[in-house]
Tab-separated table of C-alpha atoms in Angstrom:
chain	number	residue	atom	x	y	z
A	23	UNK	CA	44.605	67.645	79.423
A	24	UNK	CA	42.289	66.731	76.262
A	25	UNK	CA	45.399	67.898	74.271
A	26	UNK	CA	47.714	64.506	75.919
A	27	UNK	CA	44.289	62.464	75.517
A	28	UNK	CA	43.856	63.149	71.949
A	29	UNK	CA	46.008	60.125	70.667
A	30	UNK	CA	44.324	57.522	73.071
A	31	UNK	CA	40.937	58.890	72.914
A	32	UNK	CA	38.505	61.163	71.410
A	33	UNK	CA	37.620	63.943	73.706
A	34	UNK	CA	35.004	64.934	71.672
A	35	UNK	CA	32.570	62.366	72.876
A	36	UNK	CA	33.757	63.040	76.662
A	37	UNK	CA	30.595	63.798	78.695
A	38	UNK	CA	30.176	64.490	82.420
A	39	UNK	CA	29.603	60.713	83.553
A	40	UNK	CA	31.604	59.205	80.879
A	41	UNK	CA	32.984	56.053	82.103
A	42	UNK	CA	36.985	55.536	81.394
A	43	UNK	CA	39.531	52.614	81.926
A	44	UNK	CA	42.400	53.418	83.172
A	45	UNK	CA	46.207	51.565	82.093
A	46	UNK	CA	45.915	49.427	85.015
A	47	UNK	CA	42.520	48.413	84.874
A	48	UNK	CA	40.084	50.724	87.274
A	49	UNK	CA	37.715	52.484	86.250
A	50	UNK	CA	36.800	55.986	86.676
A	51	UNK	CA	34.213	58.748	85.632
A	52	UNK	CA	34.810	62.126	84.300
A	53	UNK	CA	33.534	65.212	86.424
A	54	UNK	CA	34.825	67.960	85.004
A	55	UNK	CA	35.072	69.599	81.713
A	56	UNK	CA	36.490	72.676	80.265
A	57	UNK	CA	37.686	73.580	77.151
A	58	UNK	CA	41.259	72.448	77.523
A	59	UNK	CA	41.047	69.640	80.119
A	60	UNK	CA	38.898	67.073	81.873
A	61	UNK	CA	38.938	65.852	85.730
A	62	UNK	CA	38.111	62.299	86.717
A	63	UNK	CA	37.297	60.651	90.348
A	64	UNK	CA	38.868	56.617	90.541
A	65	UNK	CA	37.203	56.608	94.188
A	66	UNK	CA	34.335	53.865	94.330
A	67	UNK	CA	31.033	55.080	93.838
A	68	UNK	CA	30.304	54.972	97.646
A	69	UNK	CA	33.453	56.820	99.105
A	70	UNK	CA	31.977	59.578	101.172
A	71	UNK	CA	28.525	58.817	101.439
A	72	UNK	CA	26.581	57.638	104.337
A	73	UNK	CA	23.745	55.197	104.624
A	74	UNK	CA	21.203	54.378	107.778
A	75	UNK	CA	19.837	50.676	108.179
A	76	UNK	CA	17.640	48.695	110.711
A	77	UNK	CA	18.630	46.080	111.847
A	78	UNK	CA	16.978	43.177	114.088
A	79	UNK	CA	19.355	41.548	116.466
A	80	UNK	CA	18.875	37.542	116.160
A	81	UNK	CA	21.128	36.367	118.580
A	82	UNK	CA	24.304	36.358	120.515
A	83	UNK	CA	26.900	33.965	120.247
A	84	UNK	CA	30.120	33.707	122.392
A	85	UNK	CA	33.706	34.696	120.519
A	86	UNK	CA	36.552	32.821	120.708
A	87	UNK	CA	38.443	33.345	123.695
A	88	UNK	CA	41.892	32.427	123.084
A	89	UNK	CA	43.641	34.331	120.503
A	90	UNK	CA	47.175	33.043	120.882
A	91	UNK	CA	48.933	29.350	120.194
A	92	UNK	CA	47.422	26.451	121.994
A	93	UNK	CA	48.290	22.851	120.545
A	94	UNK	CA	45.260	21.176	120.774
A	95	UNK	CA	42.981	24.425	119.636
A	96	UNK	CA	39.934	25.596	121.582
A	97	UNK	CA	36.648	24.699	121.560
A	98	UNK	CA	33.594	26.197	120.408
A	99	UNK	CA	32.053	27.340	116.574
A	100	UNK	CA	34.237	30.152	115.406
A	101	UNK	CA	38.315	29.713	114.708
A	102	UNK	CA	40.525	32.541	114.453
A	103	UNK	CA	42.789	32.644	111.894
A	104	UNK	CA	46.191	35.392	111.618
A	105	UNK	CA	48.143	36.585	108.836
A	106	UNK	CA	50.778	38.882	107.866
A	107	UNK	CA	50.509	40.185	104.599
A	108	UNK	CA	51.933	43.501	104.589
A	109	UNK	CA	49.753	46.491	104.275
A	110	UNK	CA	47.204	45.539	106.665
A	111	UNK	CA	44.147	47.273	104.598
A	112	UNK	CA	43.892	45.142	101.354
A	113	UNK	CA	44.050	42.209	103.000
A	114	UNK	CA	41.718	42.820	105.982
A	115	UNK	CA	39.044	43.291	102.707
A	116	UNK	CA	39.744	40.337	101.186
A	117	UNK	CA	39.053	37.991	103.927
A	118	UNK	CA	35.617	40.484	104.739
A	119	UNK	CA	34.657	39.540	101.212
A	120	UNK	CA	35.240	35.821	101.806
A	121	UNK	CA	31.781	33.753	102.689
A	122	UNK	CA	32.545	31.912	106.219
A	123	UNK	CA	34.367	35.025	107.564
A	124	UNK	CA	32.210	36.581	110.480
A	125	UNK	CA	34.822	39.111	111.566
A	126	UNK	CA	38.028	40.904	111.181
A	127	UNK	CA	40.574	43.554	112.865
A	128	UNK	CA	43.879	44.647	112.366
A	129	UNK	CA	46.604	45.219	114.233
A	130	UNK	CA	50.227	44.219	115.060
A	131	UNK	CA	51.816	40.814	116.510
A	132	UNK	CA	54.870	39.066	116.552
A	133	UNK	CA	56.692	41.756	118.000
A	134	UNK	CA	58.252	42.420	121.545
A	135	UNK	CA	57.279	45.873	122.815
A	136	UNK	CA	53.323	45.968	124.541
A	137	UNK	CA	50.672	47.572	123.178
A	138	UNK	CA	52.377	49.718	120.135
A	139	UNK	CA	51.161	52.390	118.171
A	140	UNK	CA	51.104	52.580	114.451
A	141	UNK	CA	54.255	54.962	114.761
A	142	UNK	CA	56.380	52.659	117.013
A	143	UNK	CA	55.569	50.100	114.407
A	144	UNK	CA	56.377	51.709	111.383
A	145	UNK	CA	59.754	53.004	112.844
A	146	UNK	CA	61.254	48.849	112.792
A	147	UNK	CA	62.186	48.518	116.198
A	148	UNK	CA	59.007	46.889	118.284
A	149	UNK	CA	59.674	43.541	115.815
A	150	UNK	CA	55.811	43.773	115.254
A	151	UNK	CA	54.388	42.955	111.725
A	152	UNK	CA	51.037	44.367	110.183
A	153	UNK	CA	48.594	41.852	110.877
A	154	UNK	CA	44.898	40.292	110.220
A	155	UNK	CA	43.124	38.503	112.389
A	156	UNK	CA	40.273	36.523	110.784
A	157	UNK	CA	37.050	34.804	113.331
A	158	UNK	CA	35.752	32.307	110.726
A	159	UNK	CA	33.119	29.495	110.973
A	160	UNK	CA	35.173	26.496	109.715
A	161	UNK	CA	31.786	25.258	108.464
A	162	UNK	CA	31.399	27.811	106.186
A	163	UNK	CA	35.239	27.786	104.854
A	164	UNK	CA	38.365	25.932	105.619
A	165	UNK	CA	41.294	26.778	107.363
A	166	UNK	CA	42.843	25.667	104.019
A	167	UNK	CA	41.111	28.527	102.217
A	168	UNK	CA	41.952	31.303	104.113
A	169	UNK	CA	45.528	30.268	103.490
A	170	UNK	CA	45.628	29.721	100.149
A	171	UNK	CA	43.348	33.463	100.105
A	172	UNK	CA	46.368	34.565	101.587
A	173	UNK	CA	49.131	33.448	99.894
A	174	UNK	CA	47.210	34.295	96.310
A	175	UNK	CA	47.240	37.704	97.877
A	176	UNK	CA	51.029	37.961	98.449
A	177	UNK	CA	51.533	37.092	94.762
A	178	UNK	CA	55.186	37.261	94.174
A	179	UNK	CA	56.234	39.318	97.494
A	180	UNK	CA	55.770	35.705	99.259
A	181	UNK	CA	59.119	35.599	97.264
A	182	UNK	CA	60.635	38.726	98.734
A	183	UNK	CA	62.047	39.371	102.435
A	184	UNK	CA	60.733	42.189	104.439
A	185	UNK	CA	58.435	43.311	101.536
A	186	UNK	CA	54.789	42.922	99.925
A	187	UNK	CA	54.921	45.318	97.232
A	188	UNK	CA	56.495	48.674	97.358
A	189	UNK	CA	56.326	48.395	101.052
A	190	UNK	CA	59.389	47.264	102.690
A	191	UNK	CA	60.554	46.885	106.341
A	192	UNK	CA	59.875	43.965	108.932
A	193	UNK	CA	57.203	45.113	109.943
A	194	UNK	CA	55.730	44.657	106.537
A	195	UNK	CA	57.306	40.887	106.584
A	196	UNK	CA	54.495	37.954	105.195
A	197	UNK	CA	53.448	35.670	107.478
A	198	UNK	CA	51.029	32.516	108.413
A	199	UNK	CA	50.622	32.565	111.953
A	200	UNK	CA	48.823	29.115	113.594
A	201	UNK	CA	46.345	28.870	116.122
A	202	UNK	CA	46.913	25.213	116.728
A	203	UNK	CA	48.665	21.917	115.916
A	204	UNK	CA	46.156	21.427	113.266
A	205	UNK	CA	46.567	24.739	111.717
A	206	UNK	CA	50.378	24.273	111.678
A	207	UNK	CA	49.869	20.768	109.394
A	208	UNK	CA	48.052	23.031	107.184
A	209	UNK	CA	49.988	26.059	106.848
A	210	UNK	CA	53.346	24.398	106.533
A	211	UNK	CA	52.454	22.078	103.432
A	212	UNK	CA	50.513	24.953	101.406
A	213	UNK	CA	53.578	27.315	102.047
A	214	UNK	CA	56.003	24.869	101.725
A	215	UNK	CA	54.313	24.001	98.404
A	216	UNK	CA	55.896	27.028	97.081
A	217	UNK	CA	59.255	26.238	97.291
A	218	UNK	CA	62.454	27.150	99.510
A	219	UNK	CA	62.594	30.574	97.551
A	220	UNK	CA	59.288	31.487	99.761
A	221	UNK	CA	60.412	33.688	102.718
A	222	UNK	CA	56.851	33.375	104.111
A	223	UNK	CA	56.960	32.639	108.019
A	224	UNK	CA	54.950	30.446	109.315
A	225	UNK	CA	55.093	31.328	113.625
A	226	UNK	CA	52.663	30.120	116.155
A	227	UNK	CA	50.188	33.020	116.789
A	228	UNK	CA	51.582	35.025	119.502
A	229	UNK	CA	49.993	38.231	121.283
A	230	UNK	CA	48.166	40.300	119.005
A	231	UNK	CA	47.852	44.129	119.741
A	232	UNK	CA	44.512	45.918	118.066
A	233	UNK	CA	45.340	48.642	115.836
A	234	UNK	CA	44.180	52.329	116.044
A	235	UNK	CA	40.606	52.175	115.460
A	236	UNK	CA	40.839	54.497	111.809
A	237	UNK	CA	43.025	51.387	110.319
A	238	UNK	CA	39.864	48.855	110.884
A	239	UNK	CA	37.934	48.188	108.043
A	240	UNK	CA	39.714	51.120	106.506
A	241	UNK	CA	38.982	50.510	102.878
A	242	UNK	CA	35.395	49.633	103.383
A	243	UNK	CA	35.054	52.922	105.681
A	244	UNK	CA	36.332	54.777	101.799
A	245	UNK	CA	33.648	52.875	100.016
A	246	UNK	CA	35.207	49.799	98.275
A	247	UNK	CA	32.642	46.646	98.784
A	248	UNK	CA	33.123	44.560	101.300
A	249	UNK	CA	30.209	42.028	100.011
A	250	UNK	CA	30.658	38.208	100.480
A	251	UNK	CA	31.797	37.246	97.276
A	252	UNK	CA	32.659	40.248	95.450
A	253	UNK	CA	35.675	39.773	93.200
A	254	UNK	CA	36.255	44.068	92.109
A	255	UNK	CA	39.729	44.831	92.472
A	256	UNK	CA	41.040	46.110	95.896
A	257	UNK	CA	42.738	49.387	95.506
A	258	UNK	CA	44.537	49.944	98.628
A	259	UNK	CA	45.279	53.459	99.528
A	260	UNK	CA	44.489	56.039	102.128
């Protein structure tokens, strides 16, 4: 209400379009006002809307084809790259903003049961953690950097077991998962760079089951940017 407000702010110069801060450093926009109280909208400015684009189709190129651990790696001009790192949303943006990534999906690996569903998941008992699986042309960015992406997204969960966040259970549990021999070298020094308090696994890649098709690109689907580059905070919530 403009009566909490008063002490923080002065609701007298609230318009409809104001812009605000919030304590933990989004922004939003007032929509609303009445006499005793104003509404505002967090959402990003594109939530909601819909768009229509042409587009010319260049070329075709093939995909890699295996998606699990093989020593010596497989040939061709995109790697895959796979990481646990809890809520499978925020992360699956963060590598779609990062130049060199040419696709992503989430879904659920490491565990035993075949092809579960978000609910069997979320219950604990398939063994399955959220998961991202990143195609990326190692050209463009390094096997290194994707890494390091993730582990700067963990923050201080790559410190806690069975959590990122508020979100706890194994299926939430961090991990770098390797492709190949080369990718092991790799993932093992930067995560061992942090340190035997660092609960991070680092597995080979094992079979990776797609997630429900509503969970892919999920944030950029509620209008947060997925633009190469862009560095706005990721707000991760349904």
């Amino acid at each position: 209400s403009k009566a909490d407000m008063a002490g923080q702010i002065d609701v007298n110069l609230l318009k409809i379009g104001t812009e605000l801060m919030l304590s933990n450093g989004l922004k939003c926009a007032v929509t609303e006002i009445t006499d005793d109280n104003f509404t505002i909208d967090a959402n990003p400015p594109l939530a909601g809307a819909s768009y229509a684009a042409k587009v010319t189709l260049k070329a075709v190129e093939d995909a890699p084809i295996n998606l699990e651990y093989l020593p010596m790696g497989s040939e061709g001009k995109y790697k895959v790259a796979t990481f646990g790192l809890g809520c499978f949303w925020g992360g699956e943006l963060a590598f779609m903003r990062q130049r060199g990534v040419v696709g992503t999906k989430v879904g659920y690996t490491q565990g035993e049961v075949e092809n579960p569903d978000y609910k069997q998941v979320c219950s604990g008992n398939t063994g399955h953690t959220e998961a991202i699986m990143v195609t990326y042309d190692p050209t463009e960015v390094t096997y290194e950097n994707l890494v390091h992406l993730a582990m700067d997204r963990l923050g201080e969960s790559k410190y806690l077991l069975n959590q990122v966040g508020n979100d706890r259970g194994t299926q939430y549990r961090h991990g770098v998962y390797y492709h190949d021999d080369e990718q092991k070298t790799v993932a093992e020094k930067i995560v061992g760079d942090f340190g035997d308090d660092c609960v991070t696994e680092v597995k080979p890649a094992s079979k990776f089951w797609d997630a429900e098709e509503y969970h892919q690109q999920y944030l950029l689907k509620g209008g947060q940017s997925a633009r190469k580059g862009d560095e706005s905070s990721i707000r991760c919530y349904g």
